[in-house]
Coordinates of C-alpha atoms and ligand atoms in Angstrom, one line a residue:
M28 CA 138.5 60.2 61.7
P29 CA 139.1 56.7 62.2
G30 CA 136.4 54.5 64.0
G31 CA 133.6 57.1 63.3
F32 CA 131.7 59.7 64.8
V33 CA 132.5 63.3 65.1
L34 CA 131.9 65.9 66.7
H35 CA 133.0 70.1 66.6
A36 CA 135.0 71.1 69.7
A37 CA 137.8 73.7 70.6
V38 CA 141.1 71.7 70.0
V39 CA 144.4 72.9 70.5
T40 CA 147.4 71.2 68.8
S41 CA 150.0 73.5 70.1
S42 CA 150.5 75.2 73.2
D43 CA 151.9 78.2 71.4
S44 CA 148.7 79.3 69.9
A45 CA 144.6 79.4 70.6
P46 CA 142.2 76.2 70.3
R47 CA 140.6 76.0 66.5
Y48 CA 137.1 75.1 66.3
Q49 CA 137.2 71.8 64.0
E50 CA 136.2 68.4 64.0
F51 CA 137.2 65.9 66.8
P52 CA 136.2 62.1 67.6
V53 CA 133.2 61.8 69.9
P54 CA 134.5 60.3 73.2
V55 CA 133.0 57.1 74.7
P56 CA 132.4 56.7 78.6
A57 CA 133.9 53.9 79.8
G58 CA 133.0 53.9 83.8
A59 CA 130.0 52.9 84.9
D60 CA 129.2 56.3 86.0
E61 CA 130.2 57.9 83.0
I62 CA 127.8 59.4 81.1
L63 CA 128.3 61.5 77.3
V64 CA 126.6 65.0 77.7
D65 CA 125.6 67.8 75.8
V66 CA 127.6 70.3 76.6
L67 CA 125.9 73.9 77.1
A68 CA 128.2 76.0 78.7
A69 CA 131.7 75.9 79.2
G70 CA 133.7 78.8 81.4
L71 CA 137.0 80.7 79.6
H72 CA 138.9 80.5 83.6
P73 CA 142.3 81.4 83.5
R74 CA 142.7 77.6 84.5
V75 CA 141.8 76.6 81.1
R76 CA 144.0 79.2 79.6
S77 CA 146.9 77.3 81.5
Q78 CA 146.0 74.3 81.1
A79 CA 145.7 75.0 77.0
G80 CA 149.0 76.6 77.3
G81 CA 150.8 73.8 79.4
S82 CA 151.9 76.1 82.2
H83 CA 149.4 75.0 85.1
Y84 CA 151.0 73.2 87.7
T85 CA 148.6 70.1 86.7
S86 CA 149.5 70.3 83.2
T87 CA 150.8 67.6 80.9
D88 CA 151.8 67.8 77.4
E89 CA 150.0 65.6 75.8
L90 CA 148.4 67.2 72.5
P91 CA 145.9 67.2 70.9
L92 CA 143.2 68.8 73.9
V93 CA 140.1 69.7 74.2
P94 CA 140.5 72.2 77.0
G95 CA 137.9 72.9 79.5
I96 CA 137.6 71.8 83.0
D97 CA 134.0 72.1 84.1
G98 CA 131.0 73.0 82.4
V99 CA 126.6 73.0 82.0
G100 CA 125.3 70.1 80.3
R101 CA 122.3 67.3 79.9
G102 CA 122.9 63.6 79.7
P103 CA 120.6 61.1 78.1
D104 CA 118.7 61.0 81.4
G105 CA 117.5 64.6 80.9
L106 CA 118.9 65.8 84.0
L107 CA 121.0 69.3 84.1
R108 CA 124.4 69.1 85.5
Y109 CA 127.2 70.9 86.6
F110 CA 130.3 68.9 85.8
L111 CA 133.9 68.9 87.0
L112 CA 136.2 67.2 84.7
P113 CA 139.3 65.5 86.2
D114 CA 142.4 66.2 84.3
T115 CA 141.6 65.1 81.1
T116 CA 142.8 65.8 76.9
M117 CA 138.9 65.5 76.0
G118 CA 137.4 69.0 78.1
A119 CA 134.1 70.5 77.9
M120 CA 134.9 73.0 75.3
A121 CA 133.1 70.5 72.9
E122 CA 129.8 70.0 71.3
Q123 CA 129.6 66.8 73.8
T124 CA 132.2 65.6 76.5
V125 CA 132.3 62.5 79.0
I126 CA 131.6 63.5 82.6
D127 CA 131.4 61.4 85.8
T128 CA 128.1 61.9 87.4
R129 CA 130.1 61.3 90.8
R130 CA 131.6 64.6 89.8
S131 CA 128.4 66.5 88.9
L132 CA 125.5 68.2 90.5
V133 CA 122.0 67.8 88.9
L134 CA 120.6 71.8 88.2
P135 CA 117.2 73.1 88.7
E136 CA 116.0 73.4 85.1
S137 CA 115.2 77.5 85.7
C138 CA 118.7 78.0 86.0
D139 CA 121.0 80.2 83.5
P140 CA 123.9 77.4 82.4
V141 CA 126.3 80.2 81.4
A142 CA 125.7 82.2 85.0
V143 CA 126.4 78.7 86.4
A144 CA 129.3 77.8 84.2
A145 CA 131.1 81.5 84.6
A146 CA 130.7 81.5 88.8
M147 CA 131.4 78.1 89.9
N148 CA 135.2 77.7 88.7
P149 CA 136.1 81.9 90.5
A150 CA 133.4 81.2 93.3
M151 CA 134.6 78.0 94.6
S152 CA 138.5 79.2 94.9
S153 CA 137.4 81.6 98.1
W154 CA 134.5 79.3 99.2
I155 CA 136.8 76.0 99.4
A156 CA 139.2 78.1 101.0
L157 CA 137.2 79.9 103.4
R158 CA 135.5 76.3 104.5
Q159 CA 138.5 73.9 104.0
R160 CA 142.1 75.5 104.7
V161 CA 140.8 77.8 107.6
E162 CA 138.8 78.2 110.4
F163 CA 136.9 81.2 109.4
R164 CA 134.2 82.1 112.1
A165 CA 131.6 85.3 111.1
G166 CA 132.7 88.4 112.4
Q167 CA 136.5 87.7 111.1
N168 CA 137.9 90.6 108.7
V169 CA 139.3 89.6 105.4
L170 CA 141.5 91.4 103.1
V171 CA 141.0 90.3 99.2
L172 CA 144.0 90.8 96.9
A173 CA 143.3 91.3 93.1
A174 CA 139.6 92.2 94.1
T175 CA 138.6 93.1 91.0
G176 CA 139.2 90.0 89.2
N177 CA 135.9 87.7 88.9
A178 CA 137.6 85.4 91.7
G179 CA 138.2 88.5 94.1
Q180 CA 135.1 89.7 93.4
L181 CA 133.2 86.4 94.4
A182 CA 135.6 86.3 97.2
V183 CA 134.2 90.0 98.3
Q184 CA 130.3 88.6 98.0
I185 CA 131.1 84.9 99.9
A186 CA 133.2 87.1 102.7
K187 CA 130.1 88.4 103.0
L188 CA 127.4 85.6 102.8
F189 CA 129.6 83.9 105.7
G190 CA 129.1 87.0 108.1
A191 CA 133.1 88.7 107.3
G192 CA 133.3 92.0 109.5
R193 CA 135.5 94.0 107.6
I194 CA 136.4 93.0 104.0
V195 CA 139.2 94.8 102.5
A196 CA 139.2 94.6 98.5
A197 CA 142.3 95.7 97.1
G198 CA 142.9 95.5 93.4
R199 CA 143.6 97.5 90.1
G200 CA 141.5 99.7 87.9
A201 CA 139.9 102.5 89.9
G202 CA 136.4 102.0 88.1
R203 CA 136.2 98.6 88.8
L204 CA 137.4 99.2 92.4
A205 CA 134.3 101.6 92.8
G206 CA 131.8 98.8 92.0
L207 CA 132.9 96.7 95.2
P208 CA 131.2 98.2 97.7
A209 CA 128.1 97.6 96.4
L210 CA 129.1 93.6 96.8
G211 CA 129.9 94.0 100.1
A212 CA 133.5 95.6 100.5
T213 CA 133.6 97.9 103.4
D214 CA 137.0 99.2 102.1
T215 CA 138.8 99.7 99.1
V216 CA 142.6 99.9 98.3
L217 CA 144.0 101.1 95.1
L218 CA 147.1 98.6 93.9
E219 CA 148.3 100.7 91.8
G220 CA 150.3 104.5 91.7
D221 CA 153.8 104.8 93.8
A222 CA 154.8 101.4 95.5
D223 CA 155.6 103.3 99.1
D224 CA 152.1 104.7 98.7
V225 CA 150.5 101.6 97.7
A226 CA 152.0 99.8 101.1
R227 CA 150.9 102.5 103.5
R228 CA 147.2 102.7 102.4
L229 CA 146.8 98.6 102.1
G230 CA 148.7 98.5 106.1
R231 CA 146.4 101.4 107.5
A232 CA 143.3 99.7 105.8
A233 CA 144.1 96.2 107.2
T234 CA 145.7 96.6 110.4
D235 CA 142.7 93.9 112.0
V236 CA 142.3 91.5 109.1
D237 CA 142.2 87.9 110.2
V238 CA 142.4 85.9 106.6
V239 CA 144.1 87.0 103.4
I240 CA 142.9 85.5 100.3
D241 CA 145.4 86.3 97.8
Y242 CA 145.2 85.7 93.9
L243 CA 148.2 87.8 93.5
W244 CA 151.4 86.6 94.7
G245 CA 154.5 87.7 93.0
E246 CA 156.2 90.9 94.1
P247 CA 152.8 92.3 95.1
T248 CA 152.4 89.8 97.5
A249 CA 155.4 90.5 99.2
A250 CA 155.0 93.9 99.2
A251 CA 151.5 93.6 100.7
M252 CA 152.8 90.9 103.7
V253 CA 155.4 93.5 104.9
A254 CA 152.7 95.9 104.6
V255 CA 149.9 93.9 106.4
V256 CA 152.8 92.8 108.9
T257 CA 154.1 96.4 109.6
D258 CA 150.9 98.2 110.5
R259 CA 149.4 95.3 112.4
D260 CA 147.6 96.3 115.5
D261 CA 148.4 93.3 117.2
R262 CA 150.9 91.1 115.9
G263 CA 149.9 88.3 118.3
K264 CA 146.2 87.9 116.8
P265 CA 146.4 85.1 114.1
L266 CA 146.8 86.1 110.5
T267 CA 146.3 83.5 107.9
W268 CA 147.2 84.1 104.3
I269 CA 145.7 81.9 101.9
E270 CA 147.5 81.4 98.5
I271 CA 145.0 80.7 96.0
G272 CA 146.1 82.5 92.5
S273 CA 149.5 84.1 91.0
V274 CA 148.2 86.3 88.6
A275 CA 151.0 88.4 89.6
G276 CA 153.9 86.1 89.1
P277 CA 154.6 82.6 90.4
T278 CA 157.1 83.1 93.0
A279 CA 157.5 85.9 95.9
A280 CA 160.7 86.9 98.1
I281 CA 158.8 86.6 101.4
P282 CA 160.9 88.4 103.8
S283 CA 161.9 86.0 106.7
A284 CA 160.9 88.5 109.2
A285 CA 157.2 88.8 107.8
L286 CA 156.9 85.6 109.5
R287 CA 158.7 85.9 112.7
A288 CA 157.2 89.4 113.6
A289 CA 153.8 88.7 113.4
R290 CA 151.7 85.7 114.0
L291 CA 151.2 85.0 110.5
Q292 CA 150.9 81.5 108.8
I293 CA 150.6 80.9 104.8
V294 CA 148.8 78.1 103.2
G295 CA 147.4 77.6 99.9
S296 CA 144.1 76.6 98.3
G297 CA 143.6 75.1 95.4
Q298 CA 143.6 71.2 93.7
G299 CA 145.8 68.7 95.5
S300 CA 146.2 70.9 98.9
V301 CA 142.5 70.1 99.1
S302 CA 141.6 66.5 98.0
T303 CA 139.0 66.0 95.3
R304 CA 136.5 64.5 97.8
E305 CA 136.4 67.9 100.1
I306 CA 136.3 70.2 97.2
L307 CA 133.1 67.9 95.7
A308 CA 131.3 68.3 99.1
E309 CA 131.5 72.0 99.1
L310 CA 129.7 72.2 95.7
P311 CA 126.3 72.1 96.1
E312 CA 125.6 74.3 98.8
L313 CA 127.8 76.8 96.6
A314 CA 125.5 75.9 93.5
R315 CA 122.7 76.7 95.3
E316 CA 123.5 79.8 96.1
I317 CA 124.4 80.5 92.3
T318 CA 121.5 79.3 90.7
N319 CA 119.4 81.1 93.9
G320 CA 120.7 84.5 92.5
T321 CA 122.9 84.9 95.5
F322 CA 126.0 86.9 93.6
D323 CA 126.4 89.5 90.8
I324 CA 127.9 87.3 88.5
N325 CA 129.9 88.9 85.3
A326 CA 129.4 86.6 82.3
Q327 CA 130.0 87.0 78.5
S328 CA 128.6 84.3 76.1
M329 CA 130.1 83.2 73.2
P330 CA 129.4 80.6 70.2
L331 CA 132.1 77.9 70.8
S332 CA 132.8 78.4 67.1
D333 CA 134.4 81.7 68.2
V334 CA 136.6 80.1 70.5
E335 CA 139.7 81.7 68.7
Q336 CA 138.0 85.2 69.2
A337 CA 137.2 84.3 72.6
W338 CA 140.7 83.4 73.5
A339 CA 142.1 86.6 72.1
D340 CA 139.1 88.8 73.9
A341 CA 139.9 87.1 77.6
A342 CA 143.4 89.1 78.0
S343 CA 141.3 92.3 77.7
T344 CA 138.0 92.0 79.3
S345 CA 137.4 92.0 82.8
R346 CA 134.0 89.6 82.3
R347 CA 134.2 85.6 82.4
I348 CA 134.0 84.6 78.7
V349 CA 131.9 81.4 78.7
L350 CA 131.5 79.6 75.4
T351 CA 128.4 77.9 73.8
P352 CA 128.3 74.9 71.7
R353 CA 124.4 75.4 71.2
P354 CA 124.2 79.4 70.8
Ligands
LIG14 N1 143.3 77.6 93.6 C1 142.2 78.0 93.2 O1 141.0 77.0 93.8 C2 141.6 78.6 92.4 C3 140.2 78.2 91.4 C4 139.9 79.7 90.6 C5 140.6 80.3 90.3 N2 142.2 80.7 90.7 C6 143.3 81.8 90.2 O2 142.9 82.3 90.7 C7 143.1 83.6 90.2 C8 142.3 84.9 89.8 O3 141.3 83.9 88.9 P1 140.3 85.2 88.1 O4 139.2 84.1 87.9 O5 139.7 86.2 89.3 O6 140.8 85.9 86.9 P2 140.8 87.5 86.1 O7 138.9 87.0 86.4 O8 141.2 87.6 85.1 O9 140.9 88.1 87.5 C9 142.4 88.3 87.3 C10 142.5 89.9 88.2 O10 143.8 89.9 88.7 C11 144.3 91.3 88.7 N3 145.5 91.6 88.3 C12 146.8 90.8 87.7 N4 147.8 91.3 87.8 C13 148.0 92.1 88.9 C14 148.7 92.9 89.4 N5 149.9 92.8 89.6 N6 148.3 93.7 90.7 C15 146.8 94.0 90.9 N7 146.1 93.2 90.2 C16 146.5 92.4 89.1 C17 143.7 92.0 87.4 O11 143.4 93.2 87.1 P3 143.6 93.7 85.5 O12 142.6 93.5 84.8 O13 144.0 95.0 85.7 O14 144.8 92.9 84.8 C18 142.2 90.9 87.8 O15 141.5 91.6 88.1 C19 144.0 83.3 88.6 O16 145.4 82.7 88.6 C20 143.4 81.5 88.9 O17 144.0 80.6 88.2 C21 142.6 79.7 91.6

């Protein structure tokens, strides 16, 4: 490597293949607020996969790329921090990375870095949506679509923490769905089987929801929206549909009647629709809940050196894989 020091990192050299564990130049802090941290844990979130594959809406084509949008690390000041990286080609999946301390939080020494790295990204999706994209009030009813995923399971728990009345959890996988009442779901709806039956079940369970937390989009969302609007107890009651993820498709054919027949508004929540300042403002309280053990977290750690295996496993495991450079 020209110029000197190298570390080991997960390195993407082609958007068609998984990152490889190889040498990479040690990054150098530039601004006054930047420090080099030893990375302890970095989550392999869907956003990280789409970043590495070049399909996320924030992606550039710049390669090579070290993926990883957030993680837990320790800086030269000895402090343990959760950090959120800006869009960068030097991500968190490396022995060391550069962070901006203004985009980080100091964590208690007693916390589990793997649990924090696993949970912050999926948890912030619903936390920020309910705090920043809707005026959510205790007692309101919530429907979570794709509730069996990592973000969905945390959305159920966060809705409960925020005092939701009914929490309708809808998702695939009867076994995983059956675990959601223990996390706070008051009703569950299996999104499998005959499409008309699914629509009937969903419509019946969600007659009085105020907020939909949607990780699906695509055709299932279009069908769910029609079902929910059609069966609504009171179509004049405001309903905010928050689009957060698109695991079932990037576009959805929303019938115009759905928007006319009920007091429905569709908003999105993510990087851009919520400013970095607003996101950062929410993180300390969320991190406190995570480190206090408020949530059930579904994490699995793997050594960074096994990154290729981790990429393959991520498609089939329902646990959030966290890569650890120093296992
Ligand atoms: N905007 C934000 O701030 C933000 C933040 C975090 C995450 N996200 C996004 O939120 C989405 C979910 O993230 P995650 O961490 O929960 O991912 P995850 O852990 O991989 O879970 C995805 C879930 O979606 C389910 N699913 C996929 N296709 C489905 C379909 N057609 N019908 C029903 N369920 C379906 C999967 O079920 P199976 O296991 O049966 O396939 C799985 O339970 C991703 O798109 C992610 O990028 C957005």
